[in-house]
Tab-separated table of C-alpha atoms in Angstrom:
chain	number	residue	atom	x	y	z
A	442	MET	CA	-0.078	-0.225	0.323
A	443	ASP	CA	2.223	2.985	-1.104
A	444	PHE	CA	1.167	5.438	1.668
A	445	GLN	CA	3.144	7.760	3.567
A	446	VAL	CA	2.008	8.870	6.790
A	447	VAL	CA	2.695	11.737	8.507
A	448	VAL	CA	1.863	12.567	12.036
A	449	LEU	CA	1.475	16.397	13.340
A	450	ALA	CA	3.081	16.105	17.083
A	451	GLY	CA	2.347	19.470	17.585
A	452	GLY	CA	4.414	21.922	20.078
A	453	SER	CA	2.946	23.219	23.375
A	454	SER	CA	-0.409	23.810	22.414
A	455	LYS	CA	-2.045	26.693	24.375
A	456	ASN	CA	-5.284	24.631	25.476
A	457	LEU	CA	-3.351	22.559	27.222
A	458	LEU	CA	-1.348	25.120	29.158
A	459	PRO	CA	0.633	25.347	31.619
A	460	LEU	CA	1.031	21.825	31.032
A	461	VAL	CA	2.399	22.489	28.375
A	462	SER	CA	6.017	24.248	27.582
A	463	LYS	CA	8.357	24.433	25.266
A	464	ASP	CA	9.920	22.468	27.567
A	465	VAL	CA	7.370	19.838	27.873
A	466	PRO	CA	5.835	19.797	24.378
A	467	LYS	CA	2.177	18.443	24.457
A	468	SER	CA	3.238	15.389	22.118
A	469	LEU	CA	5.691	13.931	25.947
A	470	LEU	CA	2.880	14.041	27.981
A	471	PRO	CA	1.940	11.521	30.223
A	472	VAL	CA	-0.977	8.825	29.737
A	473	ALA	CA	-0.750	6.012	31.835
A	474	ASN	CA	2.801	7.478	32.623
A	475	ARG	CA	3.915	6.235	28.569
A	476	PRO	CA	4.263	9.798	25.938
A	477	VAL	CA	0.405	10.437	24.360
A	478	LEU	CA	2.508	10.539	21.250
A	479	SER	CA	3.715	6.391	21.921
A	480	TYR	CA	-0.209	4.962	21.161
A	481	VAL	CA	-0.555	6.854	17.900
A	482	LEU	CA	3.001	5.230	17.145
A	483	GLU	CA	2.225	2.192	18.265
A	484	LEU	CA	-0.653	2.198	16.435
A	485	LEU	CA	0.405	2.859	12.603
A	486	GLU	CA	3.943	-0.165	13.962
A	487	GLN	CA	0.343	-2.525	13.891
A	488	THR	CA	-0.814	-2.418	11.122
A	489	ASN	CA	2.827	-2.302	9.837
A	490	LEU	CA	2.856	1.836	8.769
A	491	LYS	CA	6.946	2.070	10.012
A	492	ASP	CA	8.203	4.477	7.899
A	493	LEU	CA	7.058	8.145	9.547
A	494	ILE	CA	7.452	12.286	9.577
A	495	VAL	CA	6.094	12.835	12.280
A	496	VAL	CA	5.606	16.689	12.033
A	497	VAL	CA	6.501	19.370	15.578
A	498	GLU	CA	6.493	22.551	16.046
A	499	GLY	CA	9.904	24.607	16.866
A	500	GLU	CA	12.673	23.229	17.090
A	501	ASP	CA	13.489	23.065	21.169
A	502	THR	CA	10.375	20.095	20.647
A	503	ASP	CA	12.429	18.964	18.063
A	504	GLY	CA	14.884	17.925	20.160
A	505	LEU	CA	12.614	16.179	22.855
A	506	VAL	CA	11.075	14.323	20.542
A	507	GLU	CA	13.853	12.898	18.082
A	508	ASN	CA	15.416	11.815	21.182
A	509	TRP	CA	12.920	10.146	22.926
A	510	ILE	CA	11.210	8.514	19.509
A	511	SER	CA	15.427	6.892	19.185
A	512	GLU	CA	15.456	5.723	22.229
A	513	ALA	CA	12.265	4.282	22.399
A	514	TYR	CA	11.365	2.927	18.864
A	515	VAL	CA	14.967	1.376	18.450
A	516	ASP	CA	15.600	-0.607	15.379
A	517	ARG	CA	11.527	-0.372	15.833
A	518	LEU	CA	10.283	2.485	13.693
A	519	HIS	CA	11.677	4.929	11.101
A	520	VAL	CA	11.035	8.071	11.533
A	521	GLN	CA	12.094	11.732	10.951
A	522	VAL	CA	11.733	14.689	12.320
A	523	ALA	CA	10.747	17.180	10.433
A	524	SER	CA	10.464	20.827	12.662
A	525	VAL	CA	7.923	23.258	11.143
A	526	PRO	CA	7.730	27.231	13.171
A	527	GLU	CA	5.197	27.539	15.212
A	528	GLU	CA	0.961	28.804	14.556
A	529	VAL	CA	1.790	27.789	11.490
A	530	GLY	CA	-0.874	25.473	12.130
A	531	THR	CA	-2.413	21.759	10.391
A	532	ALA	CA	-2.170	22.882	6.814
A	533	GLY	CA	0.905	25.433	8.004
A	534	ALA	CA	3.044	22.087	8.327
A	535	LEU	CA	2.417	20.362	5.762
A	536	ARG	CA	3.282	22.477	3.367
A	537	ALA	CA	6.431	23.786	4.622
A	538	ILE	CA	7.162	19.848	4.237
A	539	ALA	CA	5.749	19.074	0.717
A	540	HIS	CA	9.575	18.885	0.146
A	541	HIS	CA	8.941	15.379	1.723
A	542	LEU	CA	5.956	13.950	0.036
A	543	THR	CA	6.536	11.209	-2.177
A	544	ALA	CA	4.053	9.045	-2.029
A	545	SER	CA	0.168	8.783	-4.088
A	546	ASP	CA	-1.430	9.097	-1.447
A	547	ILE	CA	-0.856	10.612	2.338
A	548	LEU	CA	-2.269	9.461	5.897
A	549	VAL	CA	-2.970	12.087	7.669
A	550	VAL	CA	-2.605	11.389	12.178
A	551	SER	CA	-2.886	13.944	14.820
A	552	GLY	CA	-0.171	12.442	17.211
A	553	ASP	CA	-2.978	13.372	20.268
A	554	LEU	CA	-4.731	11.165	19.612
A	555	VAL	CA	-4.992	8.062	21.334
A	556	CYS	CA	-7.334	5.021	20.202
A	557	ASP	CA	-7.687	1.661	18.770
A	558	ILE	CA	-9.203	1.681	15.940
A	559	SER	CA	-7.121	0.908	12.567
A	560	PRO	CA	-5.099	3.750	10.256
A	561	GLY	CA	-5.355	0.384	7.496
A	562	ALA	CA	-9.114	0.749	7.249
A	563	VAL	CA	-9.486	4.099	6.560
A	564	ALA	CA	-6.605	4.340	4.099
A	565	ALA	CA	-8.392	0.795	2.754
A	566	ALA	CA	-11.277	2.779	2.259
A	567	HIS	CA	-9.892	5.746	0.404
A	568	ARG	CA	-8.046	3.586	-2.082
A	569	ARG	CA	-11.540	1.053	-2.265
A	570	HIS	CA	-13.258	4.941	-4.048
A	571	ASP	CA	-10.749	6.250	-4.826
A	572	ALA	CA	-11.261	9.229	-3.484
A	573	VAL	CA	-8.816	13.196	-3.231
A	574	VAL	CA	-10.217	12.578	1.003
A	575	THR	CA	-10.941	10.703	3.548
A	576	ALA	CA	-11.614	11.739	6.783
A	577	MET	CA	-12.313	9.392	9.924
A	578	PHE	CA	-15.087	10.720	12.622
A	579	CYS	CA	-15.734	8.509	15.560
A	580	SER	CA	-19.319	9.395	18.093
A	581	VAL	CA	-17.630	11.656	20.901
A	582	PRO	CA	-17.069	10.291	23.999
A	583	VAL	CA	-19.262	10.965	26.181
A	584	SER	CA	-17.579	13.421	28.864
A	585	GLY	CA	-18.693	15.615	25.143
A	586	PRO	CA	-16.386	16.884	22.512
A	587	PRO	CA	-12.511	16.930	24.073
A	588	GLU	CA	-12.468	20.834	23.035
A	589	SER	CA	-14.915	21.733	25.920
A	590	GLY	CA	-13.986	23.199	29.313
A	591	SER	CA	-10.643	22.235	30.834
A	592	SER	CA	-10.043	20.224	34.197
A	593	GLY	CA	-10.211	21.845	37.348
A	594	GLY	CA	-11.670	26.070	37.676
A	595	LYS	CA	-13.698	27.469	39.445
A	596	ASP	CA	-15.920	27.148	37.473
A	597	LYS	CA	-17.123	23.395	37.716
A	598	THR	CA	-19.899	23.555	34.958
A	599	LYS	CA	-19.248	21.981	32.049
A	600	LYS	CA	-18.893	24.539	28.919
A	601	PRO	CA	-20.659	23.988	25.633
A	602	GLY	CA	-18.619	21.353	23.026
A	603	ARG	CA	-18.510	22.659	19.352
A	604	TYR	CA	-19.722	19.319	17.655
A	605	ASN	CA	-18.800	18.718	14.314
A	606	ILE	CA	-21.865	18.978	12.213
A	607	VAL	CA	-21.697	16.662	9.316
A	608	GLY	CA	-23.957	15.636	6.219
A	609	LEU	CA	-23.319	12.575	5.574
A	610	ASP	CA	-25.012	10.024	2.279
A	611	LEU	CA	-27.062	7.246	2.996
A	612	THR	CA	-24.902	4.481	2.948
A	613	GLU	CA	-22.319	6.680	5.066
A	614	GLN	CA	-19.573	6.504	2.944
A	615	PHE	CA	-19.636	10.354	1.177
A	616	LEU	CA	-19.142	13.154	2.727
A	617	LEU	CA	-21.589	16.004	1.328
A	618	TYR	CA	-21.370	18.823	4.035
A	619	ILE	CA	-19.029	19.950	7.240
A	620	ALA	CA	-18.964	23.034	9.910
A	621	ALA	CA	-16.639	23.324	12.368
A	622	GLY	CA	-15.201	25.800	14.843
A	623	MET	CA	-17.319	29.057	14.306
A	624	GLU	CA	-19.948	27.411	11.293
A	625	VAL	CA	-21.103	25.179	14.098
A	626	GLU	CA	-23.029	28.399	15.399
A	627	LYS	CA	-23.941	28.970	11.452
A	628	ASP	CA	-27.247	28.050	9.503
A	629	ILE	CA	-27.173	24.681	7.930
A	630	ARG	CA	-26.912	25.379	3.333
A	631	VAL	CA	-26.051	23.278	1.733
A	632	GLN	CA	-25.665	23.324	-1.700
A	633	LYS	CA	-28.410	22.157	-3.740
A	634	SER	CA	-26.413	20.699	-6.566
A	635	ILE	CA	-26.035	18.301	-3.332
A	636	LEU	CA	-29.398	17.120	-2.599
A	637	SER	CA	-30.000	16.914	-6.608
A	638	ALA	CA	-27.100	14.930	-6.583
A	639	VAL	CA	-27.588	12.671	-3.766
A	640	GLY	CA	-31.172	13.058	-3.305
A	641	LYS	CA	-31.265	12.522	0.266
A	642	MET	CA	-28.463	13.644	2.635
A	643	GLU	CA	-28.584	12.835	6.945
A	644	ILE	CA	-27.305	15.374	9.053
A	645	ARG	CA	-25.110	14.170	12.349
A	646	ALA	CA	-24.011	16.760	15.238
A	647	ASP	CA	-22.934	13.446	17.390
A	648	LEU	CA	-19.557	13.030	15.273
A	649	MET	CA	-15.392	14.251	16.788
A	650	ASP	CA	-13.470	14.310	13.533
A	651	ALA	CA	-10.312	12.393	14.974
A	652	HIS	CA	-7.320	14.372	12.755
A	653	LEU	CA	-7.191	10.825	10.694
A	654	TYR	CA	-7.536	11.933	6.821
A	655	ALA	CA	-6.181	9.956	3.491
A	656	PHE	CA	-5.468	12.303	1.112
A	657	LYS	CA	-4.213	12.032	-2.695
A	658	ARG	CA	-1.227	13.965	-2.267
A	659	SER	CA	-1.856	15.358	-6.075
A	660	VAL	CA	-4.399	17.580	-5.184
A	661	LEU	CA	-3.551	17.843	-1.256
A	662	GLN	CA	-0.488	20.030	-2.039
A	663	GLU	CA	-2.869	21.850	-5.001
A	664	VAL	CA	-5.197	22.896	-3.131
A	665	LEU	CA	-2.210	23.947	-0.050
A	666	ASN	CA	0.078	25.529	-2.639
A	667	LYS	CA	-2.988	28.239	-4.358
A	668	LYS	CA	-4.542	28.647	-1.164
A	669	GLN	CA	-1.302	30.371	0.775
A	670	THR	CA	-4.159	30.835	3.214
A	671	PHE	CA	-5.165	27.863	4.442
A	672	ARG	CA	-3.756	27.012	7.953
A	673	SER	CA	-6.725	24.503	8.780
A	674	LEU	CA	-6.615	20.556	7.693
A	675	LYS	CA	-10.264	20.641	9.863
A	676	GLN	CA	-11.746	24.276	9.214
A	677	ASP	CA	-9.875	25.011	5.798
A	678	VAL	CA	-8.468	22.344	2.951
A	679	LEU	CA	-11.158	19.585	4.165
A	680	PRO	CA	-14.283	21.948	4.194
A	681	TYR	CA	-13.373	23.401	0.198
A	682	LEU	CA	-12.965	20.263	-1.163
A	683	VAL	CA	-16.067	18.766	0.509
A	684	LYS	CA	-17.508	22.510	-1.323
A	685	THR	CA	-16.370	21.992	-4.497
A	686	GLN	CA	-16.554	18.246	-4.815
A	687	LEU	CA	-19.486	18.583	-7.702
A	688	ARG	CA	-17.627	21.318	-9.023
A	689	SER	CA	-14.093	20.169	-8.662
A	690	GLU	CA	-11.301	23.411	-9.658
A	691	ILE	CA	-8.403	20.524	-9.087
A	692	LEU	CA	-6.911	19.125	-12.030
A	693	LEU	CA	-6.314	15.408	-11.457
A	694	ASN	CA	-6.313	13.548	-14.403
A	695	GLY	CA	-6.637	17.142	-16.355
A	696	ALA	CA	-2.984	17.691	-15.510
A	697	GLN	CA	-1.051	17.339	-18.110
A	698	ALA	CA	-3.937	18.738	-20.292
A	699	GLU	CA	-3.133	22.382	-18.237
A	700	GLU	CA	0.014	22.632	-18.902
A	701	ASN	CA	-0.231	22.232	-23.170
A	702	GLY	CA	-3.267	24.915	-22.451
A	703	ASN	CA	-6.130	22.180	-23.846
A	704	GLU	CA	-7.728	21.441	-20.495
A	705	LYS	CA	-11.552	21.812	-21.358
A	706	ASP	CA	-11.271	19.452	-24.628
A	707	ALA	CA	-8.775	16.426	-23.195
A	708	PHE	CA	-10.762	16.516	-19.518
A	709	SER	CA	-14.128	16.016	-21.532
A	710	ASN	CA	-13.183	13.356	-23.804
A	711	ASN	CA	-11.021	11.584	-21.382
A	712	ASN	CA	-14.234	11.968	-19.059
A	713	LYS	CA	-16.342	10.286	-21.010
A	714	VAL	CA	-13.804	7.291	-21.642
A	715	MET	CA	-12.733	7.282	-17.870
A	716	LEU	CA	-16.189	7.739	-16.941
A	717	SER	CA	-18.154	5.194	-18.785
A	718	GLN	CA	-15.482	2.283	-18.032
A	719	LEU	CA	-16.415	2.988	-14.117
A	720	LEU	CA	-19.531	2.219	-14.454
A	721	ALA	CA	-19.851	-0.689	-16.538
A	722	ASN	CA	-17.288	-1.673	-13.690
A	723	ALA	CA	-19.408	-0.700	-10.266
A	724	SER	CA	-22.131	-2.576	-9.541
A	725	THR	CA	-23.684	0.518	-7.652
A	726	PRO	CA	-22.179	3.491	-9.163
A	727	SER	CA	-21.006	6.745	-6.729
A	728	PHE	CA	-23.895	10.206	-6.604
A	729	HIS	CA	-20.661	11.609	-8.237
A	730	GLU	CA	-20.729	9.531	-11.478
A	731	LEU	CA	-24.161	9.726	-12.178
A	732	TYR	CA	-24.035	12.925	-11.713
A	733	ALA	CA	-20.591	14.565	-13.215
A	734	LEU	CA	-21.950	11.860	-16.438
A	735	GLY	CA	-24.962	14.308	-17.061
A	736	PRO	CA	-28.627	14.676	-18.006
A	737	ASN	CA	-27.911	13.572	-21.461
A	738	GLY	CA	-25.506	10.483	-20.408
A	739	PHE	CA	-22.102	11.940	-21.444
A	740	ALA	CA	-20.184	14.291	-19.653
A	741	PRO	CA	-20.163	17.794	-20.283
A	742	ALA	CA	-16.665	19.706	-18.966
A	743	GLU	CA	-17.998	22.304	-16.396
A	744	ARG	CA	-18.501	18.492	-14.891
A	745	LYS	CA	-15.643	17.488	-13.104
A	746	THR	CA	-16.586	16.322	-9.890
A	747	HIS	CA	-14.600	14.526	-7.057
A	748	LYS	CA	-15.126	12.139	-3.952
A	749	CYS	CA	-15.030	13.112	-0.374
A	750	CYS	CA	-15.603	9.849	1.034
A	751	VAL	CA	-15.595	9.522	5.004
A	752	TYR	CA	-14.973	6.639	8.017
A	753	LEU	CA	-17.045	5.813	10.498
A	754	ALA	CA	-15.438	4.689	13.712
A	755	SER	CA	-17.283	1.509	15.051
A	756	LYS	CA	-19.070	2.195	18.198
A	757	SER	CA	-17.212	-0.213	19.988
A	758	LYS	CA	-14.243	1.261	19.657
A	759	TYR	CA	-12.363	3.568	21.505
A	760	CYS	CA	-10.939	7.193	19.706
A	761	ALA	CA	-9.843	10.562	22.590
A	762	ARG	CA	-7.329	13.308	20.956
A	763	LEU	CA	-5.953	14.502	24.070
A	764	ASN	CA	-6.361	18.620	23.211
A	765	SER	CA	-7.416	19.900	27.041
A	766	ILE	CA	-7.262	19.596	30.223
A	767	GLN	CA	-10.101	18.411	30.776
A	768	ALA	CA	-8.985	15.392	27.698
A	769	PHE	CA	-6.028	15.114	29.681
A	770	SER	CA	-7.859	13.712	32.741
A	771	ASP	CA	-10.966	11.975	31.105
A	772	ILE	CA	-7.572	9.960	28.758
A	773	ASN	CA	-5.908	8.922	31.355
A	774	ARG	CA	-8.901	7.440	33.725
A	775	ASP	CA	-10.136	5.715	30.404
A	776	VAL	CA	-6.950	4.249	29.493
A	777	ILE	CA	-6.355	2.640	32.678
A	778	GLY	CA	-10.081	2.158	32.547
A	779	ASP	CA	-12.948	0.801	30.225
A	780	ALA	CA	-9.749	1.391	27.309
A	781	SER	CA	-6.930	-0.494	29.422
A	782	HIS	CA	-6.751	-2.318	26.316
A	783	ILE	CA	-4.456	0.171	24.734
A	784	SER	CA	-2.363	0.982	26.994
A	785	GLY	CA	0.095	-1.889	26.812
A	786	CYS	CA	-0.227	-2.980	29.986
A	787	SER	CA	-0.525	-6.244	32.466
A	788	PHE	CA	-2.992	-5.879	34.770
A	789	SER	CA	-3.503	-7.715	37.610
A	790	VAL	CA	-6.851	-9.651	39.160
A	791	HIS	CA	-7.446	-6.374	41.064
A	792	ASN	CA	-7.783	-4.161	37.445
A	793	ASN	CA	-5.007	-2.338	38.168
A	794	VAL	CA	-1.215	-1.383	37.887
A	795	ILE	CA	1.403	-1.844	40.251
A	796	HIS	CA	5.138	-2.092	39.193
A	797	PRO	CA	7.221	-4.319	41.355
A	798	SER	CA	9.347	-2.024	42.787
A	799	ALA	CA	6.910	0.292	44.039
A	800	VAL	CA	6.621	0.255	48.146
A	801	LEU	CA	3.690	0.076	49.861
A	802	GLY	CA	2.551	1.035	53.206
A	803	SER	CA	0.612	-2.167	55.815
A	804	LYS	CA	-3.301	-0.698	54.922
A	805	THR	CA	-2.742	1.334	52.547
A	806	THR	CA	-5.190	0.555	49.267
A	807	VAL	CA	-4.501	0.282	45.394
A	808	GLY	CA	-7.714	0.095	43.757
A	809	PRO	CA	-9.173	-0.926	40.408
A	810	GLN	CA	-8.409	1.099	37.179
A	811	CYS	CA	-5.316	2.622	39.588
A	812	MET	CA	-1.932	2.644	38.217
A	813	LEU	CA	1.849	3.320	40.566
A	814	GLY	CA	4.553	3.668	37.693
A	815	GLU	CA	8.726	2.014	38.606
A	816	GLY	CA	10.122	3.064	42.444
A	817	SER	CA	7.043	4.639	43.995
A	818	GLN	CA	6.688	4.758	47.874
A	819	MET	CA	3.683	4.862	49.823
A	820	GLY	CA	2.727	4.993	53.715
A	821	ASP	CA	0.389	3.238	55.165
A	822	LYS	CA	-3.172	4.160	55.198
A	823	CYS	CA	-3.172	5.134	52.638
A	824	SER	CA	-5.353	5.230	49.329
A	825	VAL	CA	-5.269	5.299	46.387
A	826	LYS	CA	-9.274	4.871	44.113
A	827	ARG	CA	-9.417	5.970	39.806
A	828	SER	CA	-6.088	7.979	39.675
A	829	VAL	CA	-2.439	7.241	37.912
A	830	ILE	CA	0.464	7.505	40.080
A	831	GLY	CA	4.467	7.759	38.522
A	832	ARG	CA	7.454	7.410	38.823
A	833	HIS	CA	9.504	8.114	42.401
A	834	CYS	CA	6.945	9.335	43.940
A	835	ARG	CA	7.391	10.001	47.701
A	836	ILE	CA	3.895	9.538	48.981
A	837	GLY	CA	3.143	9.818	52.728
A	838	SER	CA	0.461	8.264	55.131
A	839	ASN	CA	-2.310	8.324	55.399
A	840	VAL	CA	-3.307	10.272	52.409
A	841	LYS	CA	-6.584	9.891	50.141
A	842	VAL	CA	-5.697	9.985	45.136
A	843	VAL	CA	-9.488	9.600	43.944
A	844	ASN	CA	-9.842	11.019	40.473
A	845	SER	CA	-5.736	12.410	39.714
A	846	VAL	CA	-2.974	11.740	37.694
A	847	ILE	CA	0.237	12.977	39.006
A	848	MET	CA	3.349	12.585	37.537
A	849	ASN	CA	6.857	11.918	38.110
A	850	HIS	CA	9.200	12.238	41.160
A	851	VAL	CA	6.317	14.102	43.165
A	852	THR	CA	6.461	13.901	47.331
A	853	ILE	CA	2.653	13.995	49.020
A	854	GLY	CA	2.920	14.770	52.582
A	855	ASP	CA	1.055	13.544	55.242
A	856	GLY	CA	-2.376	13.663	55.579
A	857	CYS	CA	-2.564	15.070	52.427
A	858	SER	CA	-6.713	14.502	49.964
A	859	ILE	CA	-5.950	14.732	46.474
A	860	GLN	CA	-9.081	14.788	44.158
A	861	GLY	CA	-10.204	15.262	40.566
A	862	SER	CA	-6.032	17.491	40.053
A	863	VAL	CA	-3.635	17.521	37.591
A	864	ILE	CA	-0.544	17.777	39.344
A	865	SER	CA	3.002	17.127	37.420
A	866	SER	CA	6.897	16.538	37.709
A	867	ASN	CA	8.071	17.409	40.695
A	868	VAL	CA	5.505	19.586	43.311
A	869	GLN	CA	5.699	18.782	46.086
A	870	LEU	CA	2.615	18.694	49.092
A	871	GLN	CA	3.544	19.239	52.414
A	872	GLU	CA	0.962	17.196	54.971
A	873	ARG	CA	-2.965	17.960	55.240
A	874	ALA	CA	-2.522	19.896	52.142
A	875	VAL	CA	-6.289	20.001	50.642
A	876	LEU	CA	-6.764	19.894	46.589
A	877	LYS	CA	-9.836	19.413	44.841
A	878	ASP	CA	-9.546	20.097	41.309
A	879	CYS	CA	-6.506	21.485	40.719
A	880	GLN	CA	-3.745	21.967	38.668
A	881	VAL	CA	-0.415	21.897	40.432
A	882	LEU	CA	1.969	22.910	37.997
A	883	SER	CA	5.824	22.868	38.294
A	884	LEU	CA	7.910	25.360	34.561
A	885	SER	CA	11.176	24.449	35.718
A	886	LEU	CA	12.803	22.302	32.861
A	887	SER	CA	14.293	20.081	35.121
A	888	GLY	CA	10.415	19.192	35.847
A	889	PHE	CA	10.153	17.254	32.163
A	890	SER	CA	11.827	14.530	33.900
A	891	PHE	CA	8.040	12.427	33.684
A	892	LEU	CA	9.889	12.746	29.612
A	893	PHE	CA	13.044	9.295	30.739
A	894	LEU	CA	15.557	11.935	29.334
A	895	LEU	CA	16.286	14.035	31.512
A	896	PRO	CA	17.235	11.786	35.894
A	897	GLU	CA	17.891	14.986	37.543
A	898	ILE	CA	14.854	16.059	39.887
A	899	GLY	CA	14.577	20.229	40.123
A	900	ALA	CA	12.563	22.407	42.249
A	901	GLY	CA	9.390	22.508	42.336
A	902	PHE	CA	5.964	24.733	43.274
A	903	VAL	CA	5.664	23.442	46.886
A	904	VAL	CA	2.282	23.564	48.349
A	905	THR	CA	2.567	24.596	52.120
A	906	ALA	CA	1.470	22.992	54.930
A	907	GLY	CA	-2.342	22.538	55.690
A	908	SER	CA	-3.593	24.875	53.051
A	909	GLU	CA	-6.902	24.075	51.493
A	910	TYR	CA	-7.368	24.896	47.202
A	911	LYS	CA	-10.865	23.933	45.061
A	912	GLY	CA	-10.362	24.938	41.720
A	913	GLU	CA	-7.156	26.985	41.150
A	914	SER	CA	-4.097	26.724	38.317
A	915	LEU	CA	-0.754	26.744	40.737
A	916	ALA	CA	2.083	27.223	39.079
A	917	ARG	CA	5.286	28.478	40.153
A	918	LYS	CA	6.388	31.778	39.102
């Protein structure tokens, strides 16, 4: 399968501030004690897609990601890490690496995707329909769209999320309409030509764009070259291709003819042959072919079409994107809970993961759907429920941890209570500190030891003894 794979790993996403920074890139944030990027890389490896281009934003991120990949995937994957300027967007990132793209089809995957859906299935659907683009959509997570709200904060009411609104043909194979971002708030306006050609359209507002796309390379590069203002695949490139599928402006088979100045005649003649052959070989032609033939059974030159396809993941599959602090918390809990099959870990009979080197005190309990990392120690009479605790943490006695993510090298004093919170590496909680729905962050360079890149433990944020915080973001200045 002649596909080239591009993983868009990004840099320091604004939606994840202050969890991420130039020193702590998004792609290396931990999910169940391993970088989120590892989930995409291993999914591709399982599909036998092992030649990859990983695109990161910023030269600092380039070095961090390249070092980690070279250590974790030596002799397993062939990965080229390419750096692009920050804030260029997903379309801008592909535009910047266009000289690296040579295959006939390109598979583009977001580096923050955590799922158990085979990218090979999307690639196969793309080839089967000879589409210019195939986009994967999955059911919106129970907690709502990943873009909605953030974990913690003083306002505990979840903000209404922005869903995609998509229009599908009745076979659920072709993408007829899409609205994303601010377009969701506007009235739905569908082209008459689309409705006329397809007859009926199904409108869905319960689907999430997984940011996994298959593109015909020539088309993708043509659009990126012609539309220099396009920054986003989701909000610019995909809607453009969907809107123009029955009045295609892309070259496709007419590319050579345009160079000779005879595009219109060449397209008209070639398209008649192409469509007649396609219809003869297809038991059920798509509405694109029927529309291109025209009412008289032949293809007028002005009726150029291209196909935009959709791959709908089964509702039984897990699919989420780590693009907000709320999503960071949810995915960590999911991967040690209902989606534990994608964690890569062996769970005990108690449905938890406790590293063999971890030490538990007397009468300390680590409940189901929990993870305790390498070298971590817990004192007596502690309780951990539905939480992830990282490597080399030091936790005192009578500590309660519920629905939380604690990264590496965290020190927690006796009698602390932590609920619904995210605590980054090297933070220190003194005795009897109480945190509920908080984020406690250490922004020092040495604070990303959870990335397995630096062994040093830096001085992090200190939560003083006896203090209580609810819905706060605490960070070292």
